[in-house]
């Protein structure tokens, strides 16, 4: 039996809950001063003040981490990424800075489609190697679970291969990977000018193959002007739901199409981006308990106006924050940058930011019952910050302040940083 005790945390932030937190409840992060947590065989057995915990457990018999002067919280869940891809698109970043719109680059056959070409030409072994390196870098920033989307194959073979790579990586290294099928990410060259035929291909061939493969529990669609319409997105997601997958949407990212309203109608598990979401769309997310996943680093890179996260929370919605790491619109998986942008641009409170990166992120990938908070029975996925409070995460703009990362009860990152304040 393996026993680990983390004691004397200046702040133990539990983020308690099994489901997403909505509206003002996002501020309730359950801080225990001088907190401790007991972990047995990778599962949390007790959480409380250090004096209460040490009255129950003899820490002489355990592995002990003294977290004096440090903040202990759940591992971060990056609930929206596209981290398996071949090639890079640095030139596109600079075209956009000179004024070329994201959707125009895609229309000209670049953007997502150039990554599709590169990914189709990258071997599975190479995709796994690059993916493992990216996951290791994410872990160092405190990410213990990551969602990853396919969508750079746009044919059965490469889409299934992307999902397979994610599933294998999940078993072979520390970060858990939740794979999502995003075959409806763009129209591949073989179907150029024949979007309806591609939609039929997804519904009749790709989705059944993905369901048979049994790796992806979620289906996502890039619902956007010139990509997949509201009606096409609805048909794809309903077909996925009939096969037992849960719906996600890239919704109202660039043009206000009504993606948030569709997410509400379909009771999607999450609607993501939402820069242009209407008031009615935001109300629909709150009413139907769809997690509103906001991706501020993408907005930063695209130089757009930020999603109305304040309005979403004030309307009673549950907001999650994620990186959207991909080779085009957001070549960054920096959690420190996401949290700083969330404070400065989205006007979220530090507590809301922590909720959005933990329990609400976990709920957005259907894992709120297993991860995302520090409480009895949950998997021990934990980060220790080198500073004494959660305020230091958004305050320390863009800087990694992780001291240790614990995954399933094992210390997987130990920066052994000295107390700095
Ligand atoms: O979430 N907008 C669609 N999909 C990604 C970008 C993918 C890419 O540009 O390669 C996003 O921003
Ligand atoms: Fe995305």
XYZ file of C-alpha atoms and ligand atoms in Angstrom:
434
model
C 0.000 0.000 0.000
C 1.371 3.447 -0.843
C 0.491 6.368 1.437
C 1.357 9.988 0.732
C 0.567 12.935 2.987
C 0.852 16.534 1.839
C 0.776 18.764 4.912
C 0.987 22.380 5.991
C -0.206 23.796 2.670
C -0.523 27.553 3.175
C -3.717 27.164 1.147
C -5.317 23.864 0.201
C -7.740 24.735 -2.597
C -10.220 21.869 -2.854
C -12.476 23.121 -5.703
C -14.958 20.624 -4.224
C -17.734 19.338 -6.473
C -18.624 16.517 -8.853
C -20.264 18.655 -11.511
C -19.574 22.016 -13.144
C -19.993 25.089 -10.999
C -22.358 27.697 -12.373
C -22.416 31.470 -11.984
C -21.480 32.809 -8.559
C -20.701 29.284 -7.285
C -17.518 29.515 -9.376
C -16.101 31.686 -6.584
C -16.511 28.904 -4.037
C -13.155 27.118 -4.257
C -13.122 25.707 -0.717
C -9.855 27.045 0.685
C -8.484 25.272 3.778
C -5.675 27.249 5.468
C -2.814 25.051 6.759
C -4.393 22.198 4.818
C -3.416 18.594 4.331
C -4.397 15.729 2.079
C -3.907 11.987 2.444
C -3.510 9.798 -0.629
C -3.708 6.019 -0.626
C -2.828 4.099 -3.773
C -3.444 7.138 -5.954
C -6.843 8.007 -4.476
C -7.611 10.832 -2.045
C -8.539 9.397 1.358
C -8.812 12.506 3.536
C -8.706 16.284 3.215
C -8.690 18.797 6.076
C -6.561 21.014 8.264
C -3.109 19.664 9.026
C -3.934 19.286 12.721
C -7.116 17.300 11.964
C -5.334 15.061 9.461
C -2.303 14.391 11.669
C -4.665 13.418 14.478
C -5.958 10.614 12.229
C -2.835 9.544 10.322
C 0.647 8.768 11.586
C 2.797 10.548 9.028
C 5.891 8.630 10.156
C 4.485 5.732 8.157
C 3.918 7.724 4.961
C 5.773 9.538 2.268
C 5.422 13.186 3.323
C 5.521 16.422 1.377
C 5.761 19.548 3.484
C 3.939 22.240 1.513
C 4.644 25.081 3.953
C 4.414 28.416 2.163
C 2.858 26.773 -0.883
C -0.569 26.488 -2.436
C -1.954 23.022 -3.207
C -4.778 22.605 -5.716
C -6.213 20.100 -8.231
C -4.212 19.411 -11.404
C -5.314 21.518 -14.346
C -7.610 20.065 -16.992
C -6.924 21.530 -20.439
C -10.317 20.698 -21.918
C -9.775 21.910 -25.503
C -6.648 21.230 -27.571
C -5.641 19.960 -30.999
C -2.216 18.662 -29.916
C -1.709 15.831 -32.431
C -0.605 17.326 -35.737
C 2.231 17.289 -38.248
C 4.045 20.408 -39.473
C 3.814 24.026 -38.346
C 2.367 27.273 -39.764
C 4.531 30.148 -38.523
C 4.154 32.172 -41.756
C 0.377 32.187 -41.297
C 0.709 33.816 -37.870
C 2.522 36.747 -39.473
C 0.133 36.961 -42.473
C -2.668 37.371 -39.956
C -0.790 40.064 -38.093
C -0.570 41.924 -41.401
C -4.353 41.661 -41.772
C -5.088 38.361 -43.591
C -8.284 36.955 -41.990
C -8.171 33.418 -40.529
C -11.143 32.201 -42.594
C -9.725 33.602 -45.851
C -6.483 31.673 -45.385
C -8.592 28.514 -44.912
C -10.711 29.326 -47.985
C -7.535 29.563 -50.069
C -6.660 25.984 -49.045
C -4.217 26.976 -46.278
C -4.843 27.065 -42.533
C -6.320 23.824 -41.214
C -5.951 22.255 -44.676
C -2.188 22.732 -44.738
C -1.968 20.930 -41.379
C -4.199 18.171 -42.810
C -1.682 17.694 -45.610
C 1.241 17.626 -43.169
C -0.532 15.273 -40.737
C -1.469 12.817 -43.483
C 2.233 12.763 -44.417
C 3.463 12.118 -40.854
C 3.870 8.538 -39.643
C 2.063 7.276 -36.572
C 5.391 6.769 -34.799
C 6.374 10.363 -35.444
C 2.947 11.702 -34.374
C 3.296 9.800 -31.114
C 6.795 11.078 -30.537
C 5.791 14.710 -31.071
C 2.620 14.221 -29.021
C 4.566 12.760 -26.079
C 6.949 15.715 -26.080
C 4.045 18.185 -26.056
C 2.336 16.333 -23.198
C 5.549 16.375 -21.158
C 5.755 20.155 -21.585
C 2.068 20.548 -20.604
C 2.597 18.408 -17.506
C 5.407 20.712 -16.400
C 2.806 23.507 -16.342
C 0.481 21.490 -14.131
C -1.817 19.910 -16.725
C -2.761 16.417 -15.551
C -5.587 15.763 -18.044
C -5.849 17.045 -21.593
C -8.571 16.782 -24.199
C -7.254 16.296 -27.730
C -9.170 16.531 -30.988
C -8.674 14.727 -34.263
C -9.562 16.847 -37.299
C -6.256 16.926 -39.165
C -6.967 13.764 -41.152
C -10.429 14.393 -42.616
C -10.425 10.847 -43.975
C -11.202 7.694 -42.038
C -7.629 6.399 -41.898
C -5.891 9.466 -40.517
C -8.769 10.500 -38.223
C -8.801 7.042 -36.601
C -5.017 7.123 -36.394
C -5.066 10.472 -34.555
C -7.526 9.041 -32.033
C -5.416 5.899 -31.658
C -2.265 7.944 -31.037
C -4.070 9.863 -28.261
C -5.399 6.706 -26.659
C -1.967 5.031 -26.705
C -0.273 8.148 -25.319
C -2.818 8.231 -22.524
C -1.672 4.777 -21.433
C 2.031 5.369 -21.892
C 2.811 8.588 -20.027
C 1.509 10.609 -17.079
C -0.996 13.011 -18.644
C -4.416 11.446 -19.238
C -5.739 12.186 -22.701
C -9.442 12.448 -23.561
C -9.836 12.013 -27.346
C -12.549 13.854 -29.292
C -13.547 13.166 -32.908
C -13.452 16.385 -34.970
C -13.854 15.042 -38.507
C -16.033 18.102 -39.194
C -13.122 20.514 -38.832
C -12.856 21.612 -42.497
C -13.818 20.360 -45.946
C -10.935 18.215 -47.272
C -9.616 18.829 -50.829
C -11.303 15.612 -52.101
C -14.686 17.169 -51.240
C -13.892 20.746 -52.306
C -17.183 22.459 -53.263
C -19.144 19.401 -52.057
C -19.710 20.151 -48.378
C -23.006 18.233 -48.292
C -21.288 15.118 -49.617
C -18.626 15.462 -46.931
C -21.346 15.815 -44.268
C -22.907 12.570 -45.569
C -19.487 10.900 -45.483
C -19.066 11.917 -41.851
C -22.523 10.726 -40.863
C -22.579 7.491 -42.859
C -18.931 6.388 -42.813
C -16.657 8.261 -40.426
C -18.914 8.381 -37.351
C -19.801 4.665 -37.439
C -16.075 3.836 -37.862
C -15.196 6.059 -34.891
C -17.963 4.481 -32.795
C -16.738 1.002 -33.756
C -13.161 1.930 -32.830
C -14.571 2.919 -29.409
C -11.942 5.505 -28.425
C -13.753 8.861 -28.748
C -16.594 9.712 -26.367
C -17.089 13.182 -27.831
C -17.824 14.572 -31.273
C -16.983 18.193 -32.096
C -17.842 20.348 -35.140
C -16.294 23.606 -36.397
C -19.641 25.388 -36.782
C -18.635 28.510 -38.678
C -19.509 30.529 -41.748
C -17.992 28.845 -44.812
C -17.197 25.690 -42.840
C -20.179 23.793 -41.306
C -23.545 25.558 -41.057
C -25.906 25.345 -38.105
C -28.034 22.785 -39.937
C -25.039 20.641 -40.965
C -23.579 20.840 -37.459
C -26.923 19.800 -35.971
C -27.187 16.762 -38.261
C -23.607 15.626 -37.551
C -23.946 16.039 -33.785
C -27.346 14.343 -33.663
C -25.904 11.381 -35.573
C -23.011 11.273 -33.087
C -25.441 11.393 -30.157
C -27.377 8.482 -31.631
C -24.116 6.527 -31.562
C -23.614 7.380 -27.890
C -21.128 10.245 -28.240
C -21.557 13.568 -26.486
C -21.627 16.793 -28.486
C -19.092 19.628 -28.405
C -19.022 22.643 -30.693
C -16.572 25.241 -31.928
C -19.313 27.848 -31.671
C -19.592 31.520 -32.636
C -15.809 31.915 -32.895
C -15.578 34.370 -35.769
C -19.124 35.002 -37.029
C -22.266 34.962 -34.837
C -24.086 31.994 -36.395
C -26.074 30.864 -33.354
C -23.713 28.068 -32.330
C -24.317 28.705 -28.623
C -28.084 28.380 -29.170
C -27.487 25.103 -31.039
C -25.318 23.825 -28.182
C -28.202 24.562 -25.806
C -30.733 22.858 -28.086
C -28.561 19.722 -28.334
C -27.607 19.833 -24.644
C -23.991 19.626 -25.704
C -21.447 18.941 -22.986
C -19.589 22.108 -23.974
C -19.629 24.995 -26.431
C -16.214 26.469 -27.071
C -14.759 29.840 -28.214
C -18.050 31.861 -28.070
C -16.456 35.220 -28.923
C -19.569 36.261 -30.825
C -22.178 34.396 -28.742
C -25.437 36.360 -28.499
C -27.291 37.156 -25.277
C -29.810 34.440 -26.182
C -26.957 32.011 -26.821
C -25.398 32.733 -23.431
C -28.802 32.273 -21.770
C -29.200 28.928 -23.587
C -25.821 27.698 -22.291
C -26.800 28.567 -18.718
C -30.279 27.070 -19.046
C -29.142 23.780 -20.573
C -26.028 23.396 -18.394
C -23.623 23.451 -21.332
C -20.090 24.279 -20.158
C -18.969 27.499 -21.860
C -15.316 26.910 -22.697
C -13.444 30.147 -23.260
C -10.054 30.158 -25.007
C -8.441 33.549 -24.449
C -5.020 32.752 -25.929
C -6.655 32.093 -29.317
C -8.403 35.457 -29.108
C -5.059 37.050 -28.237
C -3.346 35.430 -31.246
C -6.225 36.254 -33.628
C -6.505 39.817 -32.283
C -10.264 39.484 -31.892
C -12.574 40.766 -29.135
C -12.643 38.509 -26.099
C -15.602 36.253 -25.283
C -18.001 37.750 -22.722
C -16.989 35.445 -19.873
C -18.128 37.988 -17.262
C -21.593 38.091 -18.787
C -21.656 34.275 -18.999
C -20.833 33.847 -15.316
C -23.173 36.658 -14.281
C -25.919 34.933 -16.330
C -25.428 31.724 -14.350
C -23.341 29.758 -16.875
C -20.426 27.438 -16.018
C -17.218 28.677 -17.656
C -14.148 26.532 -18.318
C -10.817 27.876 -19.561
C -8.576 25.974 -21.971
C -5.633 26.625 -24.274
C -6.936 25.470 -27.717
C -3.319 24.545 -28.503
C -3.076 24.046 -32.297
C -0.610 24.961 -35.072
C -2.788 27.746 -36.506
C -4.961 29.992 -34.391
C -3.112 29.374 -31.108
C 0.352 27.875 -30.979
C 0.494 27.945 -27.180
C -0.423 25.545 -24.386
C 0.553 27.977 -21.682
C -1.788 27.700 -18.694
C -0.005 30.677 -17.053
C -0.860 32.811 -20.092
C -4.493 31.604 -20.143
C -4.925 32.517 -16.485
C -3.345 35.962 -16.872
C -5.526 36.741 -19.911
C -8.583 35.493 -18.033
C -7.904 38.014 -15.270
C -6.857 40.958 -17.414
C -9.126 40.557 -20.445
C -12.034 38.360 -19.328
C -12.331 40.083 -15.928
C -12.655 36.772 -14.132
C -11.791 36.610 -10.440
C -8.817 34.457 -9.346
C -11.241 31.936 -7.789
C -13.321 31.755 -10.991
C -10.130 31.145 -12.965
C -9.123 28.234 -10.727
C -12.629 26.719 -10.967
C -12.530 27.116 -14.760
C -9.184 25.281 -14.989
C -10.124 22.438 -12.625
C -13.639 21.184 -11.848
C -15.288 22.987 -14.782
C -12.618 21.731 -17.185
C -13.123 18.228 -15.789
C -16.892 18.534 -16.335
C -16.294 19.694 -19.921
C -14.610 16.339 -20.611
C -17.160 14.289 -18.681
C -14.804 13.524 -15.765
C -16.220 15.711 -12.975
C -16.825 12.604 -10.880
C -13.165 11.478 -10.992
C -10.917 14.537 -11.221
C -10.989 18.343 -10.929
C -11.193 18.638 -7.131
C -9.419 17.459 -3.999
C -11.908 15.358 -2.050
C -12.304 11.834 -0.785
C -12.618 9.215 -3.495
C -11.172 11.340 -6.302
C -8.006 10.539 -8.190
C -5.022 12.312 -6.636
C -4.126 14.692 -9.471
C -2.554 17.632 -7.671
C -0.366 20.659 -8.326
C 1.702 22.519 -5.770
C 2.524 26.141 -6.552
C 5.749 27.666 -5.287
C 3.725 30.535 -3.771
C 1.291 30.543 -0.834
C -1.966 31.403 -2.572
C -3.968 30.818 -5.738
C -3.785 34.581 -6.448
C -0.226 34.062 -7.657
C -1.336 32.055 -10.698
C -3.016 34.839 -12.719
C -0.839 37.500 -11.053
C 2.382 35.861 -12.208
C 1.613 36.660 -15.820
C 2.813 34.023 -18.227
C 5.339 32.478 -15.815
C 5.292 28.845 -14.757
C 5.130 28.706 -10.950
C 4.635 24.958 -10.570
C 6.644 23.442 -7.736
C 5.374 19.857 -8.029
C 2.857 17.854 -10.021
C 1.298 14.687 -8.641
C -0.582 12.343 -10.971
C -2.573 9.435 -9.535
C -0.643 9.878 -6.283
C 2.847 9.825 -7.864
C 5.140 12.854 -7.941
C 5.760 13.264 -11.677
C 7.261 16.767 -11.723
C 9.433 18.074 -8.933
C 11.029 21.415 -9.546
C 12.116 21.493 -5.890
C 11.694 25.201 -5.882
C 12.517 26.968 -2.669
C 9.912 29.062 -1.008
C 10.319 32.441 -2.662
C 8.198 34.634 -0.401
O -10.140 26.033 -32.343
N -11.255 27.031 -35.380
C -11.080 25.869 -35.618
N -10.162 25.056 -35.082
C -9.035 25.485 -34.321
C -7.926 25.983 -35.155
C -7.303 24.911 -35.936
C -6.201 25.365 -36.851
O -6.129 26.538 -37.241
O -5.398 24.470 -37.197
C -9.475 26.481 -33.248
O -9.150 27.680 -33.301
Fe -10.205 24.487 -31.209
